[in-house]
CSV table of C-alpha atoms in Angstrom, one decimal:
chain,number,residue,atom,x,y,z
T,1,MET,CA,30.4,-30.8,-23.8
T,2,ARG,CA,27.5,-28.9,-25.4
T,3,ILE,CA,25.5,-27.0,-22.7
T,4,TYR,CA,22.2,-25.1,-23.3
T,5,ILE,CA,21.8,-22.5,-20.6
T,6,ALA,CA,18.2,-21.2,-20.3
T,7,GLY,CA,17.6,-18.0,-18.3
T,8,ALA,CA,21.2,-16.9,-18.7
T,9,GLY,CA,20.6,-13.1,-18.5
T,10,GLY,CA,20.8,-12.6,-14.8
T,11,MET,CA,23.6,-12.4,-12.2
T,12,LEU,CA,24.0,-16.2,-12.0
T,13,GLY,CA,23.9,-16.6,-15.8
T,14,ASP,CA,26.8,-14.0,-16.0
T,15,ALA,CA,28.9,-16.2,-13.8
T,16,PHE,CA,28.0,-19.4,-15.7
T,17,ILE,CA,28.8,-18.0,-19.1
T,18,ARG,CA,32.2,-16.9,-17.8
T,19,ARG,CA,32.9,-20.3,-16.2
T,20,PHE,CA,31.7,-22.6,-19.0
T,21,LYS,CA,32.4,-20.8,-22.2
T,22,GLU,CA,36.1,-21.6,-22.2
T,23,ALA,CA,35.9,-25.3,-21.7
T,24,HIS,CA,32.6,-26.1,-23.3
T,25,GLU,CA,30.4,-25.2,-26.2
T,26,ILE,CA,27.5,-23.2,-24.8
T,27,LYS,CA,24.3,-21.7,-26.1
T,28,CYS,CA,22.5,-19.2,-23.9
T,29,SER,CA,19.0,-17.9,-24.0
T,30,ASP,CA,16.9,-15.4,-22.0
T,31,LEU,CA,13.9,-13.1,-22.3
T,32,HIS,CA,16.4,-10.2,-22.6
T,33,PRO,CA,18.9,-11.2,-25.4
T,34,SER,CA,22.3,-9.7,-25.8
T,35,ILE,CA,25.5,-10.4,-27.8
T,36,ASP,CA,26.0,-13.8,-26.1
T,37,ILE,CA,22.4,-14.6,-25.4
T,38,GLU,CA,19.6,-15.4,-27.8
T,39,TYR,CA,15.9,-14.8,-27.2
T,40,CYS,CA,13.8,-17.6,-25.7
T,41,ASP,CA,10.8,-17.5,-23.3
T,42,PHE,CA,11.2,-20.8,-21.5
T,43,ARG,CA,7.6,-20.4,-20.3
T,44,ASP,CA,6.6,-21.3,-23.8
T,45,HIS,CA,6.9,-25.0,-23.6
T,46,ARG,CA,6.9,-25.7,-27.4
T,47,GLU,CA,9.4,-23.0,-28.3
T,48,TYR,CA,11.7,-23.9,-25.4
T,49,GLY,CA,11.7,-27.5,-26.5
T,50,ARG,CA,12.3,-26.6,-30.1
T,51,GLN,CA,15.3,-24.5,-29.4
T,52,VAL,CA,16.9,-27.0,-27.1
T,53,SER,CA,16.3,-30.0,-29.3
T,54,ASP,CA,17.5,-28.2,-32.4
T,55,TRP,CA,20.8,-27.4,-30.8
T,56,LYS,CA,21.2,-31.0,-29.4
T,57,PRO,CA,23.1,-30.3,-26.2
T,58,ASP,CA,24.7,-32.8,-23.8
T,59,PHE,CA,23.3,-31.0,-20.8
T,60,LEU,CA,20.5,-28.6,-20.0
T,61,PHE,CA,21.0,-25.8,-17.4
T,62,HIS,CA,17.7,-24.2,-16.2
T,63,LEU,CA,18.8,-21.1,-14.4
T,64,GLY,CA,16.1,-18.4,-14.7
T,65,ALA,CA,13.4,-17.6,-12.2
T,66,HIS,CA,11.4,-14.7,-10.6
T,67,THR,CA,13.4,-14.1,-7.4
T,68,ASP,CA,11.7,-10.9,-6.2
T,69,LEU,CA,9.6,-12.2,-3.3
T,70,GLU,CA,7.2,-9.2,-3.3
T,71,TYR,CA,6.6,-9.6,-7.1
T,72,CYS,CA,5.7,-13.3,-6.6
T,73,GLU,CA,3.2,-12.4,-3.8
T,74,ARG,CA,1.6,-9.9,-6.1
T,75,ASN,CA,1.7,-12.0,-9.2
T,76,PRO,CA,1.3,-15.7,-8.1
T,77,ASP,CA,0.2,-16.9,-11.5
T,78,ASP,CA,3.3,-15.5,-13.2
T,79,ALA,CA,5.4,-16.9,-10.4
T,80,TYR,CA,4.1,-20.4,-10.9
T,81,LEU,CA,4.4,-20.2,-14.6
T,82,THR,CA,8.0,-19.0,-14.5
T,83,ASN,CA,9.3,-20.8,-11.4
T,84,THR,CA,7.4,-24.1,-11.5
T,85,LEU,CA,5.7,-24.9,-14.9
T,86,SER,CA,8.8,-23.9,-16.9
T,87,VAL,CA,10.8,-26.4,-14.7
T,88,GLU,CA,8.4,-29.1,-15.6
T,89,SER,CA,9.0,-28.3,-19.3
T,90,ALA,CA,12.8,-28.5,-18.7
T,91,VAL,CA,12.4,-31.9,-17.1
T,92,GLN,CA,10.3,-33.2,-20.0
T,93,ILE,CA,12.8,-31.8,-22.5
T,94,ALA,CA,15.8,-33.3,-20.8
T,95,ASN,CA,14.1,-36.7,-20.4
T,96,THR,CA,13.0,-36.8,-24.0
T,97,MET,CA,16.6,-36.0,-25.2
T,98,GLY,CA,18.2,-38.3,-22.7
T,99,ILE,CA,20.4,-35.6,-21.2
T,100,PRO,CA,20.9,-34.5,-17.6
T,101,LEU,CA,19.3,-31.3,-16.1
T,102,LEU,CA,20.7,-28.7,-13.7
T,103,TYR,CA,18.1,-26.9,-11.7
T,104,ILE,CA,18.8,-24.0,-9.3
T,105,SER,CA,16.9,-24.1,-6.0
T,106,THR,CA,17.2,-21.8,-2.9
T,107,ALA,CA,17.6,-21.8,0.8
T,108,GLY,CA,14.3,-19.9,0.9
T,109,ILE,CA,12.4,-23.2,0.7
T,110,PHE,CA,12.9,-23.8,4.4
T,111,ASP,CA,10.8,-22.3,7.1
T,112,GLY,CA,13.6,-21.0,9.3
T,113,SER,CA,12.7,-23.0,12.4
T,114,LYS,CA,16.2,-24.5,12.5
T,115,ASP,CA,19.5,-22.7,12.8
T,116,PHE,CA,21.1,-24.7,10.0
T,117,TYR,CA,19.8,-26.9,7.1
T,118,ASP,CA,21.7,-29.7,5.5
T,119,ASP,CA,20.9,-31.4,2.2
T,120,TRP,CA,18.5,-33.9,3.8
T,121,ASP,CA,16.3,-31.5,5.8
T,122,SER,CA,12.7,-31.3,4.7
T,123,PRO,CA,11.6,-28.0,3.1
T,124,ASN,CA,8.6,-26.1,4.3
T,125,PRO,CA,8.1,-23.0,2.1
T,126,LEU,CA,6.5,-19.9,3.6
T,127,GLY,CA,5.4,-17.8,0.7
T,128,VAL,CA,4.6,-17.8,-3.0
T,129,TYR,CA,8.3,-17.5,-4.1
T,130,ALA,CA,9.4,-20.3,-1.8
T,131,ARG,CA,6.5,-22.5,-2.8
T,132,THR,CA,7.1,-22.1,-6.5
T,133,LYS,CA,10.8,-22.9,-6.2
T,134,PHE,CA,10.2,-25.9,-3.9
T,135,LEU,CA,7.6,-27.3,-6.3
T,136,GLY,CA,10.1,-26.9,-9.1
T,137,GLU,CA,12.7,-28.8,-7.1
T,138,ARG,CA,10.3,-31.5,-6.1
T,139,TYR,CA,9.2,-32.0,-9.7
T,140,VAL,CA,12.9,-32.4,-10.8
T,141,VAL,CA,13.6,-34.9,-8.0
T,142,GLU,CA,10.5,-37.0,-8.7
T,143,ASN,CA,10.6,-37.0,-12.5
T,144,ALA,CA,14.0,-36.2,-14.0
T,145,HIS,CA,16.0,-39.2,-15.1
T,146,ARG,CA,19.3,-37.5,-14.3
T,147,TYR,CA,19.6,-34.2,-12.5
T,148,PHE,CA,21.6,-31.9,-10.2
T,149,VAL,CA,19.5,-29.7,-7.9
T,150,CYS,CA,21.8,-27.1,-6.4
T,151,ARG,CA,20.5,-24.9,-3.6
T,152,ALA,CA,22.0,-21.4,-3.3
T,153,GLY,CA,21.9,-19.0,-0.3
T,154,TRP,CA,21.9,-15.2,-0.4
T,155,MET,CA,23.2,-14.6,-3.9
T,156,MET,CA,25.8,-12.0,-4.6
T,157,GLY,CA,27.5,-11.2,-8.0
T,158,GLY,CA,27.0,-9.5,-11.3
T,159,GLY,CA,27.9,-6.0,-10.4
T,160,MET,CA,25.5,-3.0,-10.5
T,161,GLN,CA,24.1,-4.0,-13.9
T,162,LYS,CA,22.9,-7.5,-12.9
T,163,ASP,CA,23.0,-7.7,-9.1
T,164,LYS,CA,19.5,-7.2,-7.7
T,165,LYS,CA,20.1,-8.5,-4.3
T,166,PHE,CA,21.3,-7.3,-0.9
T,167,ILE,CA,24.8,-6.0,-1.8
T,168,MET,CA,23.5,-4.0,-4.7
T,169,LYS,CA,20.8,-2.5,-2.5
T,170,LEU,CA,23.4,-1.4,0.0
T,171,ALA,CA,25.6,0.0,-2.8
T,172,ALA,CA,22.8,1.9,-4.4
T,173,GLN,CA,21.9,3.7,-1.2
T,174,ILE,CA,25.5,4.8,-0.7
T,175,ARG,CA,25.8,5.8,-4.4
T,176,ASP,CA,22.7,8.0,-3.9
T,177,GLY,CA,24.2,9.8,-1.0
T,178,ARG,CA,22.8,7.9,2.0
T,179,ARG,CA,24.8,8.4,5.2
T,180,GLU,CA,22.7,5.9,7.3
T,181,LEU,CA,21.7,2.4,6.4
T,182,ASN,CA,19.0,0.5,8.3
T,183,VAL,CA,19.7,-3.2,8.3
T,184,VAL,CA,17.8,-6.1,9.9
T,185,THR,CA,19.5,-8.1,12.7
T,186,ASP,CA,16.9,-10.9,12.8
T,187,LYS,CA,17.6,-12.6,9.4
T,188,LEU,CA,20.3,-15.3,9.3
T,189,GLY,CA,21.8,-17.0,6.2
T,190,THR,CA,24.8,-17.9,4.1
T,191,PRO,CA,25.8,-15.7,1.2
T,192,THR,CA,26.6,-17.4,-2.1
T,193,TYR,CA,29.0,-15.9,-4.6
T,194,THR,CA,27.9,-16.6,-8.1
T,195,HIS,CA,31.4,-17.4,-9.4
T,196,ASP,CA,32.1,-19.9,-6.6
T,197,PHE,CA,28.6,-21.4,-7.2
T,198,ALA,CA,29.4,-21.8,-11.0
T,199,ALA,CA,32.8,-23.3,-10.2
T,200,ASN,CA,31.4,-25.8,-7.8
T,201,VAL,CA,28.7,-26.8,-10.3
T,202,ALA,CA,31.5,-27.4,-12.8
T,203,ALA,CA,33.4,-29.6,-10.3
T,204,LEU,CA,30.2,-31.6,-9.7
T,205,LEU,CA,29.1,-31.9,-13.3
T,206,HIS,CA,31.4,-34.7,-14.4
T,207,THR,CA,31.0,-36.8,-11.3
T,208,GLU,CA,27.6,-38.2,-12.2
T,209,PHE,CA,26.8,-38.1,-8.5
T,210,TYR,CA,23.3,-36.9,-9.3
T,211,GLY,CA,21.0,-35.5,-6.6
T,212,VAL,CA,20.2,-32.5,-4.4
T,213,TYR,CA,23.1,-30.4,-3.1
T,214,ASN,CA,23.3,-27.4,-0.8
T,215,MET,CA,25.8,-25.0,-2.4
T,216,ALA,CA,26.4,-21.9,-0.3
T,217,CYS,CA,29.6,-20.1,0.8
T,218,GLU,CA,31.2,-21.3,4.1
T,219,GLY,CA,30.4,-19.3,7.3
T,220,ALA,CA,27.1,-18.5,8.9
T,221,THR,CA,26.2,-14.8,9.2
T,222,SER,CA,23.3,-12.3,9.3
T,223,ARG,CA,22.2,-9.4,7.1
T,224,PHE,CA,23.6,-7.0,9.6
T,225,GLU,CA,27.0,-8.6,9.7
T,226,VAL,CA,27.2,-8.7,5.9
T,227,ALA,CA,26.5,-4.9,5.9
T,228,GLN,CA,29.2,-4.4,8.6
T,229,GLU,CA,31.7,-6.3,6.5
T,230,PHE,CA,30.6,-4.4,3.3
T,231,LEU,CA,31.4,-1.1,5.0
T,232,ARG,CA,34.6,-2.3,6.4
T,233,LEU,CA,36.0,-3.6,3.1
T,234,LEU,CA,35.1,-0.4,1.3
T,235,GLU,CA,36.5,1.7,4.2
T,236,LEU,CA,33.2,3.5,4.7
T,237,ARG,CA,32.6,2.8,8.4
T,238,GLN,CA,33.5,6.4,9.3
T,239,ASP,CA,31.3,7.8,6.5
T,240,VAL,CA,28.2,5.7,6.8
T,241,ARG,CA,26.2,4.8,10.0
T,242,LEU,CA,24.7,1.4,10.3
T,243,ASN,CA,21.4,1.2,12.3
T,244,PRO,CA,20.3,-2.2,13.6
T,245,VAL,CA,16.5,-2.8,13.1
T,246,ASP,CA,14.2,-5.8,13.1
T,247,SER,CA,12.2,-7.0,10.1
T,248,SER,CA,9.1,-5.1,11.2
T,249,PHE,CA,10.9,-1.9,10.2
T,250,PHE,CA,10.5,-2.9,6.5
T,251,LYS,CA,7.2,-4.6,6.7
T,252,ARG,CA,5.5,-2.2,4.3
T,253,ASP,CA,8.1,-2.7,1.5
T,254,TYR,CA,9.2,-6.2,2.2
T,255,PHE,CA,5.9,-7.9,3.2
T,256,ALA,CA,6.5,-11.3,1.7
T,257,PRO,CA,7.2,-14.0,4.4
T,258,ARG,CA,10.9,-14.8,4.9
T,259,PRO,CA,12.4,-17.5,7.1
T,260,ASP,CA,14.4,-16.2,10.1
T,261,SER,CA,17.2,-18.6,9.2
T,262,GLU,CA,18.3,-19.6,5.7
T,263,ARG,CA,21.7,-21.0,6.8
T,264,LEU,CA,22.8,-23.9,4.6
T,265,VAL,CA,25.4,-26.6,5.4
T,266,ASN,CA,27.1,-28.2,2.3
T,267,ARG,CA,27.1,-31.5,4.0
T,268,LYS,CA,26.8,-33.7,0.9
T,269,LEU,CA,29.5,-31.8,-1.0
T,270,ALA,CA,31.8,-32.1,2.0
T,271,LEU,CA,31.2,-35.8,2.4
T,272,ARG,CA,31.9,-36.4,-1.3
T,273,ARG,CA,35.0,-34.1,-0.9
T,274,LEU,CA,33.6,-31.8,-3.6
T,275,ASN,CA,33.0,-28.7,-1.6
T,276,ILE,CA,35.1,-25.8,-3.0
T,277,MET,CA,32.9,-23.0,-1.8
T,278,ARG,CA,35.0,-20.4,0.0
T,279,ASP,CA,34.2,-18.4,3.1
T,280,TRP,CA,31.7,-15.6,2.4
T,281,LYS,CA,34.0,-12.9,3.7
T,282,ILE,CA,36.7,-13.9,1.2
T,283,CYS,CA,34.1,-13.9,-1.6
T,284,LEU,CA,32.6,-10.6,-0.6
T,285,ALA,CA,36.0,-9.0,-0.6
T,286,GLU,CA,36.7,-10.3,-4.1
T,287,TYR,CA,33.3,-9.2,-5.4
T,288,LEU,CA,33.7,-5.7,-4.0
T,289,ARG,CA,37.2,-5.3,-5.2
T,290,GLU,CA,36.1,-6.2,-8.8
T,291,SER,CA,32.8,-4.4,-8.9
T,292,TYR,CA,32.4,-1.8,-6.2
T,293,SER,CA,35.9,-0.5,-5.5
T,294,GLY,CA,35.1,3.1,-6.4
T,295,LEU,CA,32.0,3.5,-4.2
T,296,THR,CA,32.1,6.6,-2.1
T,297,PRO,CA,29.1,8.4,-0.5
T,298,SER,CA,30.6,11.8,-1.1
T,299,GLN,CA,30.9,11.4,-4.9
T,300,GLY,CA,27.6,9.5,-5.3
T,301,THR,CA,29.0,7.4,-8.2
T,302,ILE,CA,30.6,4.0,-8.6
T,303,ARG,CA,33.8,4.0,-10.6
T,304,GLY,CA,34.9,0.7,-12.2
T,305,ALA,CA,31.7,-1.1,-11.5
């Protein structure tokens, strides 16, 4: 299969390249090109369409998005251009070429009023980021001829170079010599390991069971529990103190609205017997072992990351 992967430069793109390059012929693009990635700004509808159509893929993966919630609140026009209008372009390109589309959505499109959300619960986005992602999802569902929409939870993966999420933020503080970490106790969710996510997409790809799928790791948790497990796995519990706080503690830096619960249940994958997402603790242990095993607060560096 020939697969065009747009927005491949981030933490999820890294996992997708590793997963799909062995079994398929892939072409990758991003705003930030590298050895394996060519330049393309998928917000440019004409250029995006030209590059995809020239390569004639069998499948289009649309991965990229602005995922910084505060950036999206400050820059709503860019958020809509990147997270919504580019998705409309991807749908039109895929439909014109007669190929399926993969779109990555998020647990953040829910309002947090429920403890758990399955594939059929109705989204109710709270902020600009959530709204732009939900509108992208809705456009795919209403207009794409063949599609997979896969919703991720709290993403982890990519190591220090590409990870811009919670695990990296914990690791960066320890690397910089912090002996105390303040972590919220009132935010609930399900981590999603990028490599498990890519593997489950690969398993789903050939089924032609098109539609919307929750795709998060197994096991419900909280930000605080993830931080506890992070310190335990790195044997840092004696070196670093973990302080429980609520979200108001970070309201100046993290002012964008966030749902209290982003817990996803992979009900549709389970019913189709296609759920291969592992428990989040197993995935976190694997991720830390591969990318953060040398992290110590005394040395202030990460070896082997």
